[in-house]
Amino acid sequence: MSDATQPESQETPEQGPRPMPASQPVLLRALRWGIAATAVLMVVFAGIGWLVSGGEGVVGGLIGTAMGGFFLLLTVGSIAFANRFVESPSYIGIFFGIVLGCWLLKFIAFIVSVLLLRGQPWLDTQILFFGLMASVLVSLALDVVVVTRSRIPIISDPA
């Protein structure tokens, strides 16, 4: 029987600290592949932009793919970062606070970016749009490949 004034610990001497979620290696793998894919897409869309509209296209291709990569990395990174608080008794609240906070940050950053970049003479907005869309599609495809090739146990240790 435990004392009502003492909070129950998440850890017992027999159990040790609570392990990271089984999805953590998958998230880190998706993060690495996302960085690599963003770098490749930046080079590809800078080249496409150069062929289509010169310097303005290069800038559009670089900004569009960088925005898509940034948003991907912010999502995956926020989930991986939030998993570090797994030992906290308020883990669920912290987790969703971090992830939803990053989602809100991405939403605001996207709106501000669109408003600031709209109609700029030094930027080809069509190349930016296609670079952003390609980056989003590639990141979705990468997420599918990484998750389907991962081995995540469906039964965890008893709590």
CSV table of C-alpha atoms in Angstrom, one decimal:
chain,number,residue,atom,x,y,z
A,1,MET,CA,0.0,0.0,0.0
A,2,SER,CA,1.4,3.4,-1.0
A,3,ASP,CA,1.4,6.6,1.0
A,4,ALA,CA,-1.2,9.0,-0.5
A,5,THR,CA,1.1,12.0,-0.1
A,6,GLN,CA,3.8,10.5,-2.2
A,7,PRO,CA,3.2,10.4,-6.0
A,8,GLU,CA,3.6,7.0,-7.6
A,9,SER,CA,6.8,6.8,-9.6
A,10,GLN,CA,7.0,5.7,-13.3
A,11,GLU,CA,10.1,3.7,-12.4
A,12,THR,CA,10.7,0.9,-10.0
A,13,PRO,CA,14.1,-0.6,-9.2
A,14,GLU,CA,13.2,-3.8,-11.1
A,15,GLN,CA,11.9,-2.0,-14.2
A,16,GLY,CA,14.4,0.8,-14.6
A,17,PRO,CA,13.7,3.8,-16.8
A,18,ARG,CA,10.9,3.6,-19.3
A,19,PRO,CA,12.4,2.9,-22.8
A,20,MET,CA,12.0,5.2,-25.7
A,21,PRO,CA,9.0,4.4,-27.9
A,22,ALA,CA,9.6,1.7,-30.6
A,23,SER,CA,8.9,4.3,-33.3
A,24,GLN,CA,12.0,6.4,-32.3
A,25,PRO,CA,14.4,4.6,-34.7
A,26,VAL,CA,11.9,4.9,-37.5
A,27,LEU,CA,11.5,8.6,-36.9
A,28,LEU,CA,15.2,9.1,-36.9
A,29,ARG,CA,15.6,7.1,-40.1
A,30,ALA,CA,12.8,9.2,-41.8
A,31,LEU,CA,14.6,12.4,-40.6
A,32,ARG,CA,17.9,11.2,-42.2
A,33,TRP,CA,16.2,10.2,-45.5
A,34,GLY,CA,14.2,13.5,-45.5
A,35,ILE,CA,17.4,15.6,-45.2
A,36,ALA,CA,19.0,13.6,-48.1
A,37,ALA,CA,15.8,13.9,-50.3
A,38,THR,CA,15.6,17.6,-49.6
A,39,ALA,CA,19.2,18.1,-50.7
A,40,VAL,CA,18.6,16.1,-53.9
A,41,LEU,CA,15.4,18.0,-54.7
A,42,MET,CA,17.0,21.3,-54.1
A,43,VAL,CA,19.7,20.5,-56.7
A,44,VAL,CA,17.1,19.1,-59.2
A,45,PHE,CA,14.7,22.0,-58.9
A,46,ALA,CA,17.5,24.6,-59.0
A,47,GLY,CA,18.5,23.0,-62.4
A,48,ILE,CA,14.9,22.9,-63.6
A,49,GLY,CA,14.4,26.5,-62.5
A,50,TRP,CA,17.6,27.5,-64.4
A,51,LEU,CA,16.4,25.8,-67.6
A,52,VAL,CA,12.9,27.3,-67.3
A,53,SER,CA,13.5,30.9,-66.2
A,54,GLY,CA,17.1,31.5,-65.3
A,55,GLY,CA,18.1,33.0,-61.9
A,56,GLU,CA,14.5,33.6,-60.8
A,57,GLY,CA,13.8,29.9,-61.4
A,58,VAL,CA,16.8,28.8,-59.4
A,59,VAL,CA,15.7,30.9,-56.5
A,60,GLY,CA,12.1,29.6,-56.8
A,61,GLY,CA,13.3,26.0,-56.9
A,62,LEU,CA,15.6,26.4,-54.0
A,63,ILE,CA,13.0,28.1,-51.8
A,64,GLY,CA,10.2,25.8,-52.7
A,65,THR,CA,12.0,22.6,-52.0
A,66,ALA,CA,13.7,24.0,-48.9
A,67,MET,CA,10.2,25.0,-47.5
A,68,GLY,CA,8.9,21.5,-48.1
A,69,GLY,CA,11.9,19.9,-46.5
A,70,PHE,CA,11.8,22.3,-43.6
A,71,PHE,CA,8.1,21.4,-42.9
A,72,LEU,CA,8.9,17.7,-43.2
A,73,LEU,CA,11.8,17.9,-40.8
A,74,LEU,CA,9.9,20.0,-38.4
A,75,THR,CA,7.1,17.5,-38.2
A,76,VAL,CA,9.3,14.4,-37.8
A,77,GLY,CA,11.8,16.3,-35.6
A,78,SER,CA,9.0,17.5,-33.2
A,79,ILE,CA,7.7,13.9,-32.7
A,80,ALA,CA,11.2,12.6,-32.2
A,81,PHE,CA,12.0,15.4,-29.7
A,82,ALA,CA,8.7,14.9,-27.9
A,83,ASN,CA,9.5,11.3,-27.3
A,84,ARG,CA,12.4,12.3,-25.1
A,85,PHE,CA,9.8,13.1,-22.4
A,86,VAL,CA,8.5,9.6,-22.3
A,87,GLU,CA,9.5,9.2,-18.6
A,88,SER,CA,7.4,12.2,-17.5
A,89,PRO,CA,4.1,11.5,-15.9
A,90,SER,CA,2.5,14.1,-18.2
A,91,TYR,CA,4.1,12.6,-21.3
A,92,ILE,CA,0.9,12.6,-23.4
A,93,GLY,CA,0.2,16.2,-22.7
A,94,ILE,CA,3.8,17.2,-23.4
A,95,PHE,CA,3.9,15.1,-26.6
A,96,PHE,CA,0.7,16.6,-28.0
A,97,GLY,CA,1.7,20.1,-26.9
A,98,ILE,CA,5.0,19.9,-28.8
A,99,VAL,CA,3.5,18.3,-31.9
A,100,LEU,CA,0.5,20.6,-32.1
A,101,GLY,CA,2.7,23.6,-31.3
A,102,CYS,CA,5.0,22.7,-34.2
A,103,TRP,CA,1.9,22.2,-36.5
A,104,LEU,CA,0.7,25.7,-35.6
A,105,LEU,CA,4.2,27.1,-36.2
A,106,LYS,CA,4.3,25.4,-39.6
A,107,PHE,CA,0.9,26.8,-40.5
A,108,ILE,CA,1.9,30.3,-39.5
A,109,ALA,CA,5.3,30.1,-41.2
A,110,PHE,CA,3.6,28.9,-44.5
A,111,ILE,CA,1.1,31.8,-44.5
A,112,VAL,CA,3.7,34.3,-43.7
A,113,SER,CA,6.0,32.9,-46.4
A,114,VAL,CA,3.3,33.0,-49.0
A,115,LEU,CA,2.4,36.6,-48.2
A,116,LEU,CA,6.1,37.7,-48.2
A,117,LEU,CA,7.0,35.9,-51.4
A,118,ARG,CA,3.9,36.8,-53.4
A,119,GLY,CA,4.7,38.9,-56.4
A,120,GLN,CA,8.4,39.2,-55.9
A,121,PRO,CA,10.2,40.1,-59.1
A,122,TRP,CA,13.3,38.0,-58.2
A,123,LEU,CA,11.4,34.8,-57.8
A,124,ASP,CA,9.6,32.4,-60.2
A,125,THR,CA,6.5,31.5,-58.1
A,126,GLN,CA,5.5,28.7,-60.4
A,127,ILE,CA,8.8,26.9,-59.9
A,128,LEU,CA,8.5,27.5,-56.2
A,129,PHE,CA,5.0,25.9,-56.2
A,130,PHE,CA,6.2,22.8,-58.1
A,131,GLY,CA,9.3,22.5,-56.0
A,132,LEU,CA,7.1,22.7,-52.8
A,133,MET,CA,4.6,20.1,-54.2
A,134,ALA,CA,7.4,17.7,-55.3
A,135,SER,CA,9.0,18.0,-51.9
A,136,VAL,CA,5.7,17.2,-50.1
A,137,LEU,CA,5.0,14.2,-52.4
A,138,VAL,CA,8.6,12.9,-52.0
A,139,SER,CA,8.4,13.2,-48.2
A,140,LEU,CA,5.1,11.4,-48.1
A,141,ALA,CA,6.5,8.6,-50.3
A,142,LEU,CA,9.6,8.4,-48.0
A,143,ASP,CA,7.4,8.2,-44.9
A,144,VAL,CA,5.5,5.3,-46.5
A,145,VAL,CA,8.7,3.5,-47.5
A,146,VAL,CA,10.4,4.0,-44.1
A,147,VAL,CA,7.3,2.9,-42.1
A,148,THR,CA,6.6,-0.2,-44.3
A,149,ARG,CA,10.2,-1.4,-44.1
A,150,SER,CA,10.5,-0.9,-40.4
A,151,ARG,CA,9.9,-3.6,-37.8
A,152,ILE,CA,7.9,-2.1,-35.0
A,153,PRO,CA,6.6,-4.5,-32.4
A,154,ILE,CA,2.8,-4.5,-32.1
A,155,ILE,CA,3.0,-5.8,-28.5
A,156,SER,CA,4.9,-3.8,-26.0
A,157,ASP,CA,6.2,-4.6,-22.6
A,158,PRO,CA,3.6,-4.5,-19.8
A,159,ALA,CA,3.6,-1.2,-18.0
